[in-house]
Amino acid sequence: MGKALQGVRILDFTHVQSGPTCTQLLAWFGADVIKVERPGEGDITRSQLRDLPDADSLYFTMLNHNKRSITLDTKTPKGKEVLEALIKTCDVMVENFAPGVLDRMGFTWERIQELNPAMIVASVKGFGPGPFENCKVYENVAQCAGGAASTTGFDDGPPMVTGAQIGDSGTGLHLALGIVTALYQRRETGRGQKVLAAMQDAVLNLCRVKLRDQQRLAHGPMKEYPQYPNGEFGDTVPRAGNASGGGQPGWILKCKGWETDPNAYIYFIAQAPVWKSICKVIGKEEWITDPDYATPVARLPRLMEIFGTVEEWTKTLTKFEVMDILNKYDIPCGPILSMKEIAEDKSLYETGTLVEVEHPTRGSYLTVGNPIKLSDSPTEVTRSPLLGEHTDEILRDVLGFSEREIMDIRDSGAIGVVERLAAE
Ligand code: CAO
């Protein structure tokens, strides 16, 4: 079966997390992704948070599947020559260097356009144009600057970052969409263009409902927030704890075993259409007609009391028992799953969302596969490349250099010493 992005060639000049997650998605959709790495160390994540002494870290292997790797010192004359050849052959360059790095290397937008006017140059930066545009940015900086941290956590605690990598992987996703859109437009115009996804912008986009609430504040307290009716609202969106934030109030409730298991909890949603069923299940049938509880508006000032009563019931059952019972009545809820529970969930393997991958130096490891499923372009997850593993084949087969030219490039030091598979 063909692949959606077959024939598209990506010059992957990315490192760490945000850029690599973007190009990994493109590779999963069938693009030929050529990762350019500095000789010797390569992407810094290869050696970060290592669990095995001589194997690429899980950090690297889980972000760089289905790619080829070429080592290249792009600050040397020969390295620049090879990069120029890559620019001429590739459709898209993806980079997430600190601001100004590509220009300093001699590869300005104008220069790239000169080499290949059809090239799409896609960048992740921490901030868009403005006061912070020259700053280096990592995940949590973006979460803080994009409005996620100030709106996450509890009212009486400090701002909080989330475990989901919305700044890095979230921006990578945004960039991937920008790239395929630019490729689509190029079919008409024949021209490349710049694609920018700033991490602050991507996080803010994911915090859209909080900017909605900032404007709602001017018109009175927000009744679905836990601050209502007893707490104070200031002039900015407060942290809402575990409130669901939408029109359907929700909270995290303890389940059987919560005293010792940090994840024995369930997310419970008091959805209005199933209110009667909720009352029956928890044994509070009188709430069905009691005017203090019968309507969503009447319930708003009593939400914490209601959740407390539901919790008395959930505490008698495991989260999975609660899930089974509530779902019989279409009452929305979700168990708090630990990473261990997720890693053991067979159904996620069946859909390809979790995948076991073989790696020549680390053995088998578990990874998250492509979360986006295309019926005509299935994803087959293959391992991440060793540093420079494909240098020769890219120089020869993609760029068409002769053996003599490859020898010259090697002698110049521009590609360093290429790592070989142990099996060779
Ligand atoms: N050959 C030669 N030099 C290379 C090279 C290669 N193949 N690849 C990279 N380099 C050089 C660059 O030219 C640069 O050198 P100069 O500073 O002399 O111009 C140098 O490596 C460092 O690049 P950098 O500044 O991008 O890397 P850093 O580790 O200092 O910063 C990061 C990392 C992520 C903070 C920064 O790249 C950044 O802000 N990127 C944009 C935002 C982003 O993507 N952040 C998410 C990261 S994931 O958490």
CSV table of N, CA, C and O in Angstrom, one decimal, residues 143-252:
chain,number,residue,atom,x,y,z
A,143,GLN,N,5.2,26.5,28.2
A,143,GLN,CA,4.0,26.3,29.0
A,143,GLN,C,3.7,27.5,29.9
A,143,GLN,O,2.5,27.9,30.1
A,144,CYS,N,4.7,28.1,30.4
A,144,CYS,CA,4.5,29.3,31.3
A,144,CYS,C,4.2,30.5,30.5
A,144,CYS,O,3.2,31.2,30.8
A,145,ALA,N,4.8,30.7,29.3
A,145,ALA,CA,4.6,31.9,28.5
A,145,ALA,C,3.3,31.8,27.7
A,145,ALA,O,2.8,32.8,27.2
A,146,GLY,N,2.8,30.6,27.5
A,146,GLY,CA,1.6,30.4,26.7
A,146,GLY,C,0.3,30.3,27.5
A,146,GLY,O,-0.7,30.1,26.9
A,147,GLY,N,0.4,30.6,28.8
A,147,GLY,CA,-0.8,30.6,29.6
A,147,GLY,C,-1.2,29.3,30.2
A,147,GLY,O,-2.2,29.3,31.0
A,148,ALA,N,-0.5,28.2,30.0
A,148,ALA,CA,-0.9,27.0,30.6
A,148,ALA,C,-0.6,26.9,32.1
A,148,ALA,O,-1.4,26.5,32.9
A,149,ALA,N,0.6,27.4,32.5
A,149,ALA,CA,1.0,27.2,33.9
A,149,ALA,C,0.1,28.1,34.8
A,149,ALA,O,-0.3,27.7,35.9
A,150,SER,N,-0.2,29.3,34.3
A,150,SER,CA,-1.0,30.2,35.2
A,150,SER,C,-2.4,29.7,35.4
A,150,SER,O,-3.1,30.0,36.4
A,151,THR,N,-2.9,28.8,34.5
A,151,THR,CA,-4.2,28.3,34.6
A,151,THR,C,-4.3,26.9,35.1
A,151,THR,O,-5.4,26.3,35.1
A,152,THR,N,-3.1,26.3,35.4
A,152,THR,CA,-3.1,24.9,35.9
A,152,THR,C,-2.7,24.8,37.3
A,152,THR,O,-1.9,25.6,37.8
A,153,GLY,N,-3.3,23.9,38.0
A,153,GLY,CA,-3.0,23.7,39.5
A,153,GLY,C,-4.2,24.1,40.3
A,153,GLY,O,-5.3,24.3,39.8
A,154,PHE,N,-4.0,24.3,41.6
A,154,PHE,CA,-5.1,24.6,42.5
A,154,PHE,C,-4.9,26.1,42.9
A,154,PHE,O,-3.8,26.7,42.9
A,155,ASP,N,-6.0,26.7,43.3
A,155,ASP,CA,-6.1,28.1,43.6
A,155,ASP,C,-5.1,28.5,44.7
A,155,ASP,O,-4.5,29.6,44.7
A,156,ASP,N,-4.9,27.6,45.7
A,156,ASP,CA,-4.1,28.0,46.8
A,156,ASP,C,-2.6,27.5,46.6
A,156,ASP,O,-1.8,27.5,47.6
A,157,GLY,N,-2.3,27.0,45.4
A,157,GLY,CA,-0.9,26.6,45.2
A,157,GLY,C,-0.3,27.4,44.1
A,157,GLY,O,-0.9,28.3,43.5
A,158,PRO,N,1.0,27.1,43.8
A,158,PRO,CA,1.7,27.9,42.7
A,158,PRO,C,1.3,27.5,41.3
A,158,PRO,O,0.6,26.4,41.2
A,159,PRO,N,1.6,28.2,40.3
A,159,PRO,CA,1.4,27.8,38.9
A,159,PRO,C,2.0,26.4,38.7
A,159,PRO,O,3.0,26.1,39.4
A,160,MET,N,1.4,25.7,37.8
A,160,MET,CA,1.9,24.3,37.6
A,160,MET,C,2.0,24.0,36.1
A,160,MET,O,1.2,24.3,35.3
A,161,VAL,N,3.1,23.2,35.8
A,161,VAL,CA,3.3,22.8,34.4
A,161,VAL,C,2.6,21.4,34.4
A,161,VAL,O,2.5,20.7,35.4
A,162,THR,N,2.3,21.0,33.1
A,162,THR,CA,1.6,19.7,33.0
A,162,THR,C,2.6,18.7,32.4
A,162,THR,O,3.6,19.0,31.8
A,163,GLY,N,2.4,17.4,32.7
A,163,GLY,CA,3.3,16.3,32.2
A,163,GLY,C,3.2,16.2,30.7
A,163,GLY,O,4.1,15.6,30.0
A,164,ALA,N,2.1,16.6,30.1
A,164,ALA,CA,1.9,16.5,28.6
A,164,ALA,C,2.8,17.5,28.0
A,164,ALA,O,2.8,18.7,28.4
A,165,GLN,N,3.6,17.1,27.0
A,165,GLN,CA,4.6,18.0,26.4
A,165,GLN,C,3.9,18.9,25.3
A,165,GLN,O,4.1,18.8,24.1
A,166,ILE,N,3.0,19.8,25.8
A,166,ILE,CA,2.3,20.6,24.9
A,166,ILE,C,3.2,21.7,24.2
A,166,ILE,O,2.9,22.1,23.1
A,167,GLY,N,4.2,22.0,24.9
A,167,GLY,CA,5.2,23.0,24.3
A,167,GLY,C,6.0,22.4,23.2
A,167,GLY,O,6.1,23.0,22.1
A,168,ASP,N,6.5,21.3,23.4
A,168,ASP,CA,7.4,20.6,22.4
A,168,ASP,C,6.6,19.8,21.4
A,168,ASP,O,6.5,20.1,20.3
A,169,SER,N,6.0,18.7,21.9
A,169,SER,CA,5.3,17.8,21.0
A,169,SER,C,4.1,18.6,20.4
A,169,SER,O,3.7,18.4,19.2
A,170,GLY,N,3.5,19.4,21.2
A,170,GLY,CA,2.3,20.2,20.8
A,170,GLY,C,2.7,21.1,19.6
A,170,GLY,O,2.0,21.3,18.6
A,171,THR,N,3.9,21.8,19.7
A,171,THR,CA,4.3,22.7,18.7
A,171,THR,C,4.7,21.9,17.4
A,171,THR,O,4.5,22.3,16.3
A,172,GLY,N,5.3,20.7,17.7
A,172,GLY,CA,5.7,19.8,16.6
A,172,GLY,C,4.5,19.5,15.7
A,172,GLY,O,4.5,19.4,14.5
A,173,LEU,N,3.4,19.2,16.4
A,173,LEU,CA,2.1,18.9,15.7
A,173,LEU,C,1.6,20.1,14.9
A,173,LEU,O,1.2,19.9,13.7
A,174,HIS,N,1.7,21.2,15.5
A,174,HIS,CA,1.3,22.4,14.7
A,174,HIS,C,2.1,22.6,13.5
A,174,HIS,O,1.6,22.9,12.4
A,175,LEU,N,3.4,22.4,13.7
A,175,LEU,CA,4.4,22.7,12.5
A,175,LEU,C,4.1,21.6,11.4
A,175,LEU,O,4.1,22.0,10.2
A,176,ALA,N,3.8,20.4,11.8
A,176,ALA,CA,3.5,19.4,10.8
A,176,ALA,C,2.3,19.8,9.9
A,176,ALA,O,2.3,19.6,8.7
A,177,LEU,N,1.3,20.3,10.6
A,177,LEU,CA,0.2,20.7,9.8
A,177,LEU,C,0.5,21.9,8.9
A,177,LEU,O,0.1,21.9,7.7
A,178,GLY,N,1.4,22.8,9.4
A,178,GLY,CA,1.8,23.9,8.5
A,178,GLY,C,2.6,23.4,7.3
A,178,GLY,O,2.4,23.9,6.2
A,179,ILE,N,3.4,22.4,7.5
A,179,ILE,CA,4.2,21.9,6.4
A,179,ILE,C,3.3,21.2,5.3
A,179,ILE,O,3.5,21.5,4.1
A,180,VAL,N,2.4,20.4,5.7
A,180,VAL,CA,1.6,19.7,4.7
A,180,VAL,C,0.7,20.7,4.0
A,180,VAL,O,0.4,20.6,2.8
A,181,THR,N,0.3,21.8,4.7
A,181,THR,CA,-0.5,22.8,4.1
A,181,THR,C,0.3,23.6,3.1
A,181,THR,O,-0.2,23.9,1.9
A,182,ALA,N,1.6,23.9,3.4
A,182,ALA,CA,2.5,24.6,2.5
A,182,ALA,C,2.8,23.7,1.3
A,182,ALA,O,2.9,24.2,0.1
A,183,LEU,N,2.9,22.4,1.5
A,183,LEU,CA,3.1,21.5,0.4
A,183,LEU,C,1.9,21.5,-0.6
A,183,LEU,O,2.1,21.4,-1.8
A,184,TYR,N,0.8,21.5,0.0
A,184,TYR,CA,-0.5,21.5,-0.8
A,184,TYR,C,-0.5,22.8,-1.6
A,184,TYR,O,-0.8,22.8,-2.8
A,185,GLN,N,-0.2,24.0,-1.0
A,185,GLN,CA,-0.3,25.2,-1.7
A,185,GLN,C,0.8,25.3,-2.8
A,185,GLN,O,0.6,25.8,-3.9
A,186,ARG,N,1.9,24.6,-2.6
A,186,ARG,CA,3.0,24.6,-3.5
A,186,ARG,C,2.6,23.9,-4.8
A,186,ARG,O,3.1,24.2,-5.9
A,187,ARG,N,1.6,23.0,-4.7
A,187,ARG,CA,1.2,22.3,-6.0
A,187,ARG,C,0.6,23.3,-6.9
A,187,ARG,O,0.7,23.1,-8.2
A,188,GLU,N,0.0,24.4,-6.4
A,188,GLU,CA,-0.5,25.5,-7.3
A,188,GLU,C,0.5,26.5,-7.7
A,188,GLU,O,0.7,26.9,-8.8
A,189,THR,N,1.3,26.9,-6.7
A,189,THR,CA,2.2,28.1,-6.9
A,189,THR,C,3.6,27.7,-7.4
A,189,THR,O,4.3,28.5,-8.0
A,190,GLY,N,4.0,26.4,-7.0
A,190,GLY,CA,5.4,26.0,-7.4
A,190,GLY,C,6.4,26.6,-6.5
A,190,GLY,O,7.6,26.4,-6.6
A,191,ARG,N,6.0,27.5,-5.5
A,191,ARG,CA,6.9,28.2,-4.7
A,191,ARG,C,7.0,27.6,-3.3
A,191,ARG,O,6.0,27.1,-2.8
A,192,GLY,N,8.2,27.7,-2.7
A,192,GLY,CA,8.3,27.4,-1.3
A,192,GLY,C,7.8,28.5,-0.4
A,192,GLY,O,7.4,29.6,-0.9
A,193,GLN,N,7.7,28.4,0.9
A,193,GLN,CA,7.4,29.5,1.8
A,193,GLN,C,8.0,29.1,3.2
A,193,GLN,O,8.4,28.0,3.4
A,194,LYS,N,7.9,30.2,4.0
A,194,LYS,CA,8.4,29.9,5.4
A,194,LYS,C,7.2,29.5,6.2
A,194,LYS,O,6.1,30.0,6.1
A,195,VAL,N,7.4,28.5,7.1
A,195,VAL,CA,6.4,28.1,8.0
A,195,VAL,C,6.9,28.2,9.4
A,195,VAL,O,8.0,27.7,9.7
A,196,LEU,N,6.2,29.0,10.2
A,196,LEU,CA,6.7,29.2,11.6
A,196,LEU,C,5.7,28.7,12.6
A,196,LEU,O,4.5,29.1,12.5
A,197,ALA,N,6.1,27.9,13.6
A,197,ALA,CA,5.3,27.6,14.7
A,197,ALA,C,6.0,28.0,16.0
A,197,ALA,O,7.1,27.4,16.3
A,198,ALA,N,5.6,29.1,16.6
A,198,ALA,CA,6.2,29.5,17.8
A,198,ALA,C,5.6,28.7,19.0
A,198,ALA,O,4.4,28.5,19.1
A,199,MET,N,6.5,28.3,19.9
A,199,MET,CA,6.0,27.4,21.0
A,199,MET,C,5.0,28.2,21.9
A,199,MET,O,4.0,27.6,22.4
A,200,GLN,N,5.2,29.5,22.1
A,200,GLN,CA,4.2,30.2,22.9
A,200,GLN,C,2.9,30.2,22.2
A,200,GLN,O,1.8,30.0,22.9
A,201,ASP,N,2.9,30.4,20.9
A,201,ASP,CA,1.6,30.4,20.2
A,201,ASP,C,0.9,29.1,20.2
A,201,ASP,O,-0.3,29.0,20.3
A,202,ALA,N,1.7,28.0,20.1
A,202,ALA,CA,1.0,26.7,20.1
A,202,ALA,C,0.4,26.4,21.4
A,202,ALA,O,-0.7,25.9,21.5
A,203,VAL,N,1.1,26.7,22.5
A,203,VAL,CA,0.5,26.5,23.8
A,203,VAL,C,-0.7,27.4,24.0
A,203,VAL,O,-1.7,26.9,24.5
A,204,LEU,N,-0.6,28.6,23.6
A,204,LEU,CA,-1.8,29.5,23.7
A,204,LEU,C,-3.0,29.0,22.9
A,204,LEU,O,-4.1,29.0,23.4
A,205,ASN,N,-2.7,28.4,21.8
A,205,ASN,CA,-3.7,27.9,20.9
A,205,ASN,C,-4.4,26.7,21.7
A,205,ASN,O,-5.7,26.6,21.7
A,206,LEU,N,-3.6,25.9,22.5
A,206,LEU,CA,-4.2,24.9,23.2
A,206,LEU,C,-4.9,25.4,24.5
A,206,LEU,O,-5.7,24.7,25.1
A,207,CYS,N,-4.6,26.6,24.9
A,207,CYS,CA,-5.2,27.2,26.0
A,207,CYS,C,-6.4,28.2,25.6
A,207,CYS,O,-6.7,29.1,26.4
A,208,ARG,N,-6.9,28.0,24.4
A,208,ARG,CA,-7.9,28.9,23.9
A,208,ARG,C,-9.0,29.1,24.8
A,208,ARG,O,-9.5,30.3,25.0
A,209,VAL,N,-9.5,28.1,25.5
A,209,VAL,CA,-10.7,28.3,26.4
A,209,VAL,C,-10.4,29.2,27.6
A,209,VAL,O,-11.3,29.7,28.2
A,210,LYS,N,-9.1,29.3,27.9
A,210,LYS,CA,-8.7,30.1,29.1
A,210,LYS,C,-8.8,31.6,28.6
A,210,LYS,O,-9.1,32.4,29.5
A,211,LEU,N,-8.4,31.9,27.4
A,211,LEU,CA,-8.6,33.2,26.9
A,211,LEU,C,-10.1,33.6,26.8
A,211,LEU,O,-10.5,34.7,27.0
A,212,ARG,N,-10.9,32.6,26.4
A,212,ARG,CA,-12.3,32.8,26.4
A,212,ARG,C,-12.8,33.2,27.8
A,212,ARG,O,-13.5,34.2,28.0
A,213,ASP,N,-12.2,32.5,28.8
A,213,ASP,CA,-12.7,32.8,30.2
A,213,ASP,C,-12.2,34.1,30.7
A,213,ASP,O,-12.8,34.8,31.5
A,214,GLN,N,-11.0,34.6,30.2
A,214,GLN,CA,-10.5,35.9,30.6
A,214,GLN,C,-11.5,36.9,30.2
A,214,GLN,O,-11.8,37.9,31.0
A,215,GLN,N,-12.2,36.8,29.1
A,215,GLN,CA,-13.2,37.8,28.6
A,215,GLN,C,-14.5,37.6,29.4
A,215,GLN,O,-15.2,38.5,29.6
A,216,ARG,N,-14.8,36.3,29.7
A,216,ARG,CA,-16.1,36.1,30.5
A,216,ARG,C,-16.0,36.7,31.8
A,216,ARG,O,-17.1,37.1,32.4
A,217,LEU,N,-14.8,36.8,32.4
A,217,LEU,CA,-14.7,37.3,33.8
A,217,LEU,C,-15.3,38.7,33.9
A,217,LEU,O,-15.8,39.1,35.0
A,218,ALA,N,-15.2,39.5,32.9
A,218,ALA,CA,-15.7,40.9,32.9
A,218,ALA,C,-17.2,40.9,33.2
A,218,ALA,O,-17.8,41.9,33.5
A,219,HIS,N,-17.9,39.8,33.0
A,219,HIS,CA,-19.3,39.8,33.1
A,219,HIS,C,-19.8,38.9,34.3
A,219,HIS,O,-20.9,38.4,34.2
A,220,GLY,N,-19.0,38.9,35.3
A,220,GLY,CA,-19.4,38.2,36.5
A,220,GLY,C,-18.6,36.9,36.7
A,220,GLY,O,-17.9,36.5,35.8
A,221,PRO,N,-18.8,36.3,37.9
A,221,PRO,CA,-18.0,35.1,38.2
A,221,PRO,C,-18.4,33.9,37.3
A,221,PRO,O,-19.5,33.8,36.8
A,222,MET,N,-17.4,33.1,37.1
A,222,MET,CA,-17.6,31.9,36.2
A,222,MET,C,-18.0,30.8,37.1
A,222,MET,O,-17.3,30.3,37.9
A,223,LYS,N,-19.3,30.4,36.9
A,223,LYS,CA,-20.0,29.6,37.9
A,223,LYS,C,-19.5,28.1,37.8
A,223,LYS,O,-19.8,27.4,38.8
A,224,GLU,N,-18.8,27.7,36.8
A,224,GLU,CA,-18.3,26.3,36.8
A,224,GLU,C,-17.0,26.2,37.4
A,224,GLU,O,-16.5,25.1,37.6
A,225,TYR,N,-16.4,27.3,37.8
A,225,TYR,CA,-15.1,27.2,38.5
A,225,TYR,C,-15.3,26.9,40.0
A,225,TYR,O,-16.3,27.3,40.6
A,226,PRO,N,-14.3,26.2,40.6
A,226,PRO,CA,-14.5,25.8,42.0
A,226,PRO,C,-14.5,27.1,42.9
A,226,PRO,O,-14.9,27.0,44.1
A,227,GLN,N,-14.0,28.2,42.4
A,227,GLN,CA,-14.0,29.4,43.2
A,227,GLN,C,-15.4,29.9,43.5
A,227,GLN,O,-15.7,30.7,44.4
A,228,TYR,N,-16.4,29.5,42.7
A,228,TYR,CA,-17.8,29.9,42.8
A,228,TYR,C,-18.5,28.9,43.7
A,228,TYR,O,-18.3,27.7,43.6
A,229,PRO,N,-19.3,29.3,44.7
A,229,PRO,CA,-19.7,30.7,45.0
A,229,PRO,C,-18.9,31.3,46.2
A,229,PRO,O,-19.1,32.5,46.5
A,230,ASN,N,-18.0,30.5,46.8
A,230,ASN,CA,-17.4,31.0,48.0
A,230,ASN,C,-16.1,31.7,47.9
A,230,ASN,O,-15.7,32.5,48.7
A,231,GLY,N,-15.3,31.4,46.8
A,231,GLY,CA,-14.0,32.0,46.6
A,231,GLY,C,-14.0,33.3,45.9
A,231,GLY,O,-15.0,33.8,45.5
A,232,GLU,N,-12.8,33.9,45.8
A,232,GLU,CA,-12.6,35.2,45.2
A,232,GLU,C,-12.2,35.0,43.7
A,232,GLU,O,-11.4,34.2,43.4
A,233,PHE,N,-12.8,35.9,42.9
A,233,PHE,CA,-12.2,36.0,41.5
A,233,PHE,C,-11.5,37.3,41.4
A,233,PHE,O,-12.0,38.3,41.8
A,234,GLY,N,-10.3,37.2,40.9
A,234,GLY,CA,-9.5,38.5,40.7
A,234,GLY,C,-9.7,39.0,39.3
A,234,GLY,O,-10.8,38.8,38.7
A,235,ASP,N,-8.7,39.6,38.7
A,235,ASP,CA,-8.9,40.2,37.4
A,235,ASP,C,-8.3,39.3,36.3
A,235,ASP,O,-8.2,39.7,35.1
A,236,THR,N,-7.9,38.0,36.7
A,236,THR,CA,-7.4,37.1,35.6
A,236,THR,C,-7.9,35.7,35.9
A,236,THR,O,-8.4,35.4,37.0
A,237,VAL,N,-7.9,34.9,34.9
A,237,VAL,CA,-8.4,33.5,35.0
A,237,VAL,C,-7.7,32.8,36.1
A,237,VAL,O,-6.5,32.7,36.1
A,238,PRO,N,-8.4,32.3,37.1
A,238,PRO,CA,-7.8,31.5,38.2
A,238,PRO,C,-7.5,30.1,37.8
A,238,PRO,O,-8.0,29.6,36.8
A,239,ARG,N,-6.7,29.4,38.6
A,239,ARG,CA,-6.4,28.0,38.4
A,239,ARG,C,-7.7,27.2,38.9
A,239,ARG,O,-8.2,27.5,39.9
A,240,ALA,N,-8.1,26.3,38.1
A,240,ALA,CA,-9.4,25.7,38.3
A,240,ALA,C,-9.3,24.3,38.9
A,240,ALA,O,-10.3,23.5,38.8
A,241,GLY,N,-8.1,23.9,39.4
A,241,GLY,CA,-8.0,22.6,39.9
A,241,GLY,C,-8.3,21.5,38.9
A,241,GLY,O,-7.8,21.5,37.8
A,242,ASN,N,-9.2,20.6,39.3
A,242,ASN,CA,-9.6,19.6,38.3
A,242,ASN,C,-11.0,19.8,37.7
A,242,ASN,O,-11.6,18.9,37.2
A,243,ALA,N,-11.5,21.0,37.8
A,243,ALA,CA,-12.8,21.3,37.2
A,243,ALA,C,-12.7,21.1,35.7
A,243,ALA,O,-11.6,21.3,35.1
A,244,SER,N,-13.8,20.7,35.1
A,244,SER,CA,-13.7,20.3,33.7
A,244,SER,C,-13.7,21.6,32.8
A,244,SER,O,-13.3,21.5,31.6
A,245,GLY,N,-14.2,22.7,33.3
A,245,GLY,CA,-14.0,23.9,32.6
A,245,GLY,C,-15.1,24.2,31.5
A,245,GLY,O,-15.3,25.3,31.1
A,246,GLY,N,-15.8,23.1,31.1
A,246,GLY,CA,-16.8,23.3,30.1
A,246,GLY,C,-18.2,23.4,30.7
A,246,GLY,O,-18.3,23.7,31.9
A,247,GLY,N,-19.2,23.2,29.9
A,247,GLY,CA,-20.6,23.3,30.5
A,247,GLY,C,-20.9,22.0,31.3
A,247,GLY,O,-22.0,21.9,31.9
A,248,GLN,N,-20.0,21.0,31.3
A,248,GLN,CA,-20.3,19.8,32.0
A,248,GLN,C,-19.4,19.7,33.2
A,248,GLN,O,-18.2,19.3,33.1
A,249,PRO,N,-19.9,20.0,34.4
A,249,PRO,CA,-18.9,20.0,35.6
A,249,PRO,C,-18.3,18.6,35.9
A,249,PRO,O,-19.0,17.6,35.8
A,250,GLY,N,-17.1,18.6,36.3
A,250,GLY,CA,-16.4,17.4,36.6
A,250,GLY,C,-15.4,17.6,37.6
A,250,GLY,O,-15.0,18.7,37.9
A,251,TRP,N,-14.9,16.4,38.2
A,251,TRP,CA,-13.9,16.5,39.3
A,251,TRP,C,-13.2,15.1,39.4
A,251,TRP,O,-13.8,14.1,38.9
A,252,ILE,N,-12.1,15.1,40.0
A,252,ILE,CA,-11.4,13.8,40.2
A,252,ILE,C,-11.8,13.3,41.6
A,252,ILE,O,-11.7,14.0,42.6
